[in-house]
Amino acid sequence: MAADHSHATLAHDAEGNVSPPEHTHPDWGTYKWVALILTVLTGMEVWIYYIPSFTKTNLFVPTLLILSAVKFTIVVMFYMHLKYDAKLFRALFVGPLTFAAFTIVGLLFLFGHLKISF
Amino acid sequence: MATTVSLPATPHREPSHRYESGVWSWLATTDHKRIGQLYLYTSLFWFLVGGIEAAIIRTQLYGPNQHLVTAQTYNELFTMHGTTMIFLVVMPLSAAFFNFLIPLQIGARDVAFPRLNAFSYWIFLFGGLFINFSWLLHAAPNGGWFGYAPLTTRPFSPGLNIDFWVLGLQILGLSSLAAGFNFITTIINMRAPGMHFMRMPIFSWMAFITQFMIVLAFPIFTVALTFLMLDRFFGTNFYEIQAGADPLLWQHLFWLFGHPEVYILILPAFGLVSEVVPVFSRKPLFGYPVMVYSGILIAFLGFGVWAHHMFAVGMGPIADSFFSITTMLIAIPTGVKIFNWLGTMWGGSLRFTTAMKFAIALVALFTIGGISGVMHSSPPSDLQQTDSYFIVAHFHYVLFGGSLMGLFAGLYFYYPKITGRLMNEKIGSWHFWLTAIGMNLTFFPMHFLGLDGMPRRISSYDAGQGWESNNHLASYGAALIVIGTVFFVYNWFASMRKGAVAGNDPWGGATLEWAIPSPPPDYNFATIPQVTSRYPLWDRKSPQMTSEVPHGTRDEQKMEVKIAGKTTGTAPAPADTKLNAPNAHPSAKQLGINMPTPTIRPLLAAFFLGCVFVGLIAHRNLPIMFISAALFVLSLYSWLLTPLEPEHH
Amino acid sequence: MATAAIDAHDAHMGGEHPPTSTGLNNTKVAIWTFIGSECFFFASLISTYLIYRGRSPVGPFPHDAWTDPATGHVFKAILNIPVTSVSTFVLLMSSLAMVLAHSAVVRGDRRSSKIWLASTAILGATFLGFQAYEFTSFVHEGLTIHTNLFGSSFFILTGFHGAHVTAGVIWLLTLLFIDIKRGFSPDEAINVDVCALYWHFVDVVWIAIFTLVYLIK
């Protein structure tokens, strides 16, 4: 997936920067599917919000978190084409994202919103 | 180097030619070397200011119950001393090196975004002036450099003091963030061909890691400050105890930033030492890969130790244990570096230039600071030490004995590259010894003061508690530091006129910056070098140095600098002893190198952005704020829509 | 020596600049770094909101009704899930429009690029319209930044998000203007690409906010 940068005849853009040979970019079909899945998942999230018996269970929050994580991931992978782009961009994003997630969890614990029992 | 090259067919003269000399050339510069020098001189100025603040503090605390300054002024002094030294001295001095050195070390012509680079400097200048303007209004920040809310909320700090602090730091934060994005992109994308990451000079590596810490930690600080700003100016409730706010929110957010910040303060100095020690040991850095990985690990772990500043607030045993363990762990990669520097010197051919003395001082003094640091990592023992002078001793050993010593090492080492002349080694020696002895005399007794119960941030103390003699010593030490600094300032400016001409490589350096003239031409490298090793110059000139020989002195093939005691530093003078002689090297135009056009737009953008904050502190003057914001956006558009370089013909 | 430099320069791939070390565009590297940094910015804002969840001593509250003991006034639960679901959908669709805009520029399809850039801006502005409506109706119903911890943390979190959307809309309109005036050629697609990355990031932040603030009770 990483571009072959040593190729002698790489294209130059207006700034003289080399751009990697065009990767497979998602096409209109893929974009449409992503949009459709986003709509469906959002609909699902709102739907389960209105089921009182479900919202009272312990599954409510994890389900919502998983659904939104999926939405997050497909936007990032396909719309921001992280799936198709250089690994460096993935590192630049996933690194801080992971750190930030851990920080949120850590803070929630420190302020007593999460209980840890041994 | 006669230049008989025919110029390209009539290049059209850019209208910016008025920016090519004099004051305008500095105001409109996009040259990383000039921007580096701007940072350097500005931070040296603030160093003197922060030093005066410290001198007043130490005079006040010399003896019991003194009244040189009121308690209120004392609060302002220690707050501004800390804020100045951290944000206006150590960080920008490091930035001076990032700017000047990174492109030279990686073999680039400039940074990735030269105008953004200029913007970073101007906004930094504005921020420093903004926050210090408060002195003129007798309203300097007075809540400590860490500004704990709710003390700093309006009900408890009604004046302008904290307003200056909050807004000034917001402005300064923007500078660091912008520079962070710039240098990360530069190091990732603008290394010379053949310079793989593991061939990059260690200073550039440490700088690279530091930039990541900056871009991740500063946003947290921005949020913490924004909450305080909103509370103070717009009546939100983030830190309002009356509204149910948690007094620990500020502390957690601040230290989530504040702890990585101290690693931001030390890693560049570590990088400089890692450049200096190998050159003056005539030996490659011991364990280069480990130095890189330990730096990365420090940055990583540095985000996981923050609450060790909060062991006294009652977070509970789980939190206390967790942070205690991570804090102890971080001592490991840090300690590893100490051993690697020692390993570099072992068996090397040591030359005790001033730069080397400062570098060795860092190794010794930071170790002391690190030891007291590890003592703080245990919550029970920290409960005794926290908020006492023991902590003051610790952080001054790591910040003064660590960061500042490392930065001085860098200043002496790179002065020839920046100015083309050598600093006087004898005077340098005086500076070194006065500073080193003075620093230890000031801060070592503070360990005892802390254990004897002297709290931090008190403007005076009663007699008869056993604190007098150590305070006397500390104040004497401060006097020595002041004298040493005078030597330094004199040396700096006198050497610019009288120092021996340095030539490209007065020290026998290993890395690319020593291959080009001193000072370098604006384009740095006439041709971008092809790099084949970690020590390009040693491979070329002294190949035996990079072969694996563990012991023995090495042939001094190029003893170009004599140590103080014989003659002060001399280098074989180039045929032309005047610096910057005409036609000393070809111009960028003659070489056909397209350099960025100087432009005043970054300065304007920085100025207008700063004015927004001025409007806010001037009693929420909305017209000023909106007009400034509009002008900022306009200047930004003008900047972004102007090409960086003239059209290439 | 200078002549050698010029010869080397001329032989040098014909461009003014050496190619980047990774082959990747500088601005793209910078924008991803910026996005990484913004993760921490929004994480701090979100953390504060979550820390203060359930801690306001007085209402109004997001999901529960509250009676003011002093006045007896009954405040209903302030968040309006149906309306926000629509605005969320609008923002998600704006990401689709954005991706189509970039795709059009890459293809050199001048007509579609303008249509999709405009659509993205319009959808973004619509989202902002919804936010403005939401904010003003909340204020009307008794929730301001001064009211309680919920008011402060909610308005500042969503307010900063809205400010980011606003900046994005201005950016899009600027790109649209340039596209209309002189058009983007395919090798200028990076300009739209960088805006798109920013835009999608602002969208995913909203995905997080919608779940954590609106849906989780």
mmCIF file of C-alpha atoms in Angstrom, chain B residues 1 3 5 112-113 177 181 184-185 188-191 215-216 219-220 222-223 226-227 230 234-239 243-246 249 253 303 526-528 586 590-592 594 637 641 645 648, chain C residues 1-3 5-6 8-9 16-27 29-30 33-34 36-37 40-41 44-45 48 51-52 55-57 145-149 152-153 156 160 170 174 178:
data_model
loop_
_atom_site.group_PDB
_atom_site.id
_atom_site.type_symbol
_atom_site.label_atom_id
_atom_site.label_comp_id
_atom_site.label_asym_id
_atom_site.label_seq_id
_atom_site.Cartn_x
_atom_site.Cartn_y
_atom_site.Cartn_z
ATOM 1 C CA MET B 1 35.400 31.478 -4.837
ATOM 2 C CA THR B 3 31.810 33.738 -9.353
ATOM 3 C CA VAL B 5 28.451 32.479 -13.602
ATOM 4 C CA ALA B 112 8.469 23.463 5.774
ATOM 5 C CA PHE B 113 6.467 26.644 6.370
ATOM 6 C CA LEU B 177 1.762 25.058 18.613
ATOM 7 C CA PHE B 181 3.390 21.656 13.302
ATOM 8 C CA ILE B 184 7.242 18.011 12.676
ATOM 9 C CA THR B 185 6.549 18.471 8.989
ATOM 10 C CA ILE B 188 9.450 14.185 8.485
ATOM 11 C CA ASN B 189 9.598 15.595 5.015
ATOM 12 C CA MET B 190 12.705 17.660 4.392
ATOM 13 C CA ARG B 191 15.619 15.471 5.323
ATOM 14 C CA VAL B 215 1.329 19.651 19.920
ATOM 15 C CA LEU B 216 -0.317 17.143 22.231
ATOM 16 C CA PRO B 219 -4.091 21.910 23.562
ATOM 17 C CA ILE B 220 -4.890 20.672 27.057
ATOM 18 C CA THR B 222 -5.317 25.874 26.015
ATOM 19 C CA VAL B 223 -8.533 24.307 27.250
ATOM 20 C CA THR B 226 -9.861 28.937 28.116
ATOM 21 C CA PHE B 227 -12.065 27.709 30.940
ATOM 22 C CA LEU B 230 -14.350 32.205 30.208
ATOM 23 C CA PHE B 234 -17.819 35.695 30.660
ATOM 24 C CA GLY B 235 -19.137 34.209 33.863
ATOM 25 C CA THR B 236 -19.022 30.486 33.127
ATOM 26 C CA ASN B 237 -18.791 28.000 35.986
ATOM 27 C CA PHE B 238 -15.861 25.713 35.195
ATOM 28 C CA TYR B 239 -13.964 26.598 38.342
ATOM 29 C CA ALA B 243 -21.732 26.397 41.225
ATOM 30 C CA GLY B 244 -20.456 22.976 42.220
ATOM 31 C CA ALA B 245 -17.216 23.011 40.269
ATOM 32 C CA ASP B 246 -14.498 20.585 41.255
ATOM 33 C CA LEU B 249 -10.354 20.094 37.508
ATOM 34 C CA LEU B 253 -5.867 19.713 33.271
ATOM 35 C CA PHE B 303 1.916 11.787 29.599
ATOM 36 C CA ALA B 526 24.746 25.121 -2.301
ATOM 37 C CA THR B 527 23.859 21.565 -3.195
ATOM 38 C CA ILE B 528 21.677 19.379 -1.034
ATOM 39 C CA PRO B 586 27.655 32.947 -4.191
ATOM 40 C CA GLN B 590 23.605 33.062 -8.661
ATOM 41 C CA LEU B 591 23.142 29.429 -7.772
ATOM 42 C CA GLY B 592 19.653 29.408 -9.190
ATOM 43 C CA ASN B 594 14.661 29.925 -5.298
ATOM 44 C CA TYR B 637 -5.991 35.733 3.535
ATOM 45 C CA LEU B 641 -3.020 33.780 -1.179
ATOM 46 C CA GLU B 645 8.473 32.169 -3.539
ATOM 47 C CA HIS B 648 10.920 30.514 -11.116
ATOM 48 C CA MET C 1 32.105 25.446 -7.748
ATOM 49 C CA ALA C 2 29.153 27.669 -8.342
ATOM 50 C CA THR C 3 28.848 26.380 -11.881
ATOM 51 C CA ALA C 5 25.990 23.851 -8.302
ATOM 52 C CA ILE C 6 23.968 25.195 -11.188
ATOM 53 C CA ALA C 8 23.537 19.945 -10.407
ATOM 54 C CA HIS C 9 20.487 22.074 -9.940
ATOM 55 C CA GLU C 16 12.716 24.074 -7.704
ATOM 56 C CA HIS C 17 12.550 21.840 -4.687
ATOM 57 C CA PRO C 18 14.022 18.534 -3.810
ATOM 58 C CA PRO C 19 11.214 16.003 -3.419
ATOM 59 C CA THR C 20 10.030 15.452 0.134
ATOM 60 C CA SER C 21 11.653 12.655 2.140
ATOM 61 C CA THR C 22 8.471 10.630 2.312
ATOM 62 C CA GLY C 23 7.050 11.591 -1.052
ATOM 63 C CA LEU C 24 4.088 13.045 0.779
ATOM 64 C CA ASN C 25 2.919 16.624 0.553
ATOM 65 C CA ASN C 26 4.059 18.951 3.367
ATOM 66 C CA THR C 27 0.644 20.475 3.932
ATOM 67 C CA VAL C 29 1.570 15.981 6.830
ATOM 68 C CA ALA C 30 0.899 19.223 8.684
ATOM 69 C CA THR C 33 -0.465 16.524 12.755
ATOM 70 C CA PHE C 34 -2.912 19.329 13.422
ATOM 71 C CA GLY C 36 -3.820 14.735 16.029
ATOM 72 C CA SER C 37 -3.371 17.812 18.161
ATOM 73 C CA PHE C 40 -6.355 16.350 22.578
ATOM 74 C CA PHE C 41 -8.157 19.667 22.388
ATOM 75 C CA SER C 44 -10.113 17.894 27.140
ATOM 76 C CA LEU C 45 -13.434 19.574 26.408
ATOM 77 C CA THR C 48 -14.717 18.172 31.303
ATOM 78 C CA ILE C 51 -16.598 14.923 34.553
ATOM 79 C CA TYR C 52 -19.291 17.444 35.312
ATOM 80 C CA ARG C 55 -22.774 17.311 39.165
ATOM 81 C CA SER C 56 -24.774 20.473 38.625
ATOM 82 C CA PRO C 57 -26.544 21.344 41.863
ATOM 83 C CA ILE C 145 -23.462 29.456 30.114
ATOM 84 C CA HIS C 146 -23.971 30.997 33.536
ATOM 85 C CA THR C 147 -26.723 28.733 34.773
ATOM 86 C CA ASN C 148 -24.846 25.695 36.000
ATOM 87 C CA LEU C 149 -22.002 23.289 35.213
ATOM 88 C CA SER C 152 -21.106 26.023 30.849
ATOM 89 C CA SER C 153 -19.626 22.731 29.715
ATOM 90 C CA ILE C 156 -18.491 25.631 25.402
ATOM 91 C CA PHE C 160 -16.087 25.249 20.049
ATOM 92 C CA ILE C 170 -15.518 29.922 5.450
ATOM 93 C CA THR C 174 -13.065 30.490 -0.189
ATOM 94 C CA ILE C 178 -11.348 30.280 -6.233
#
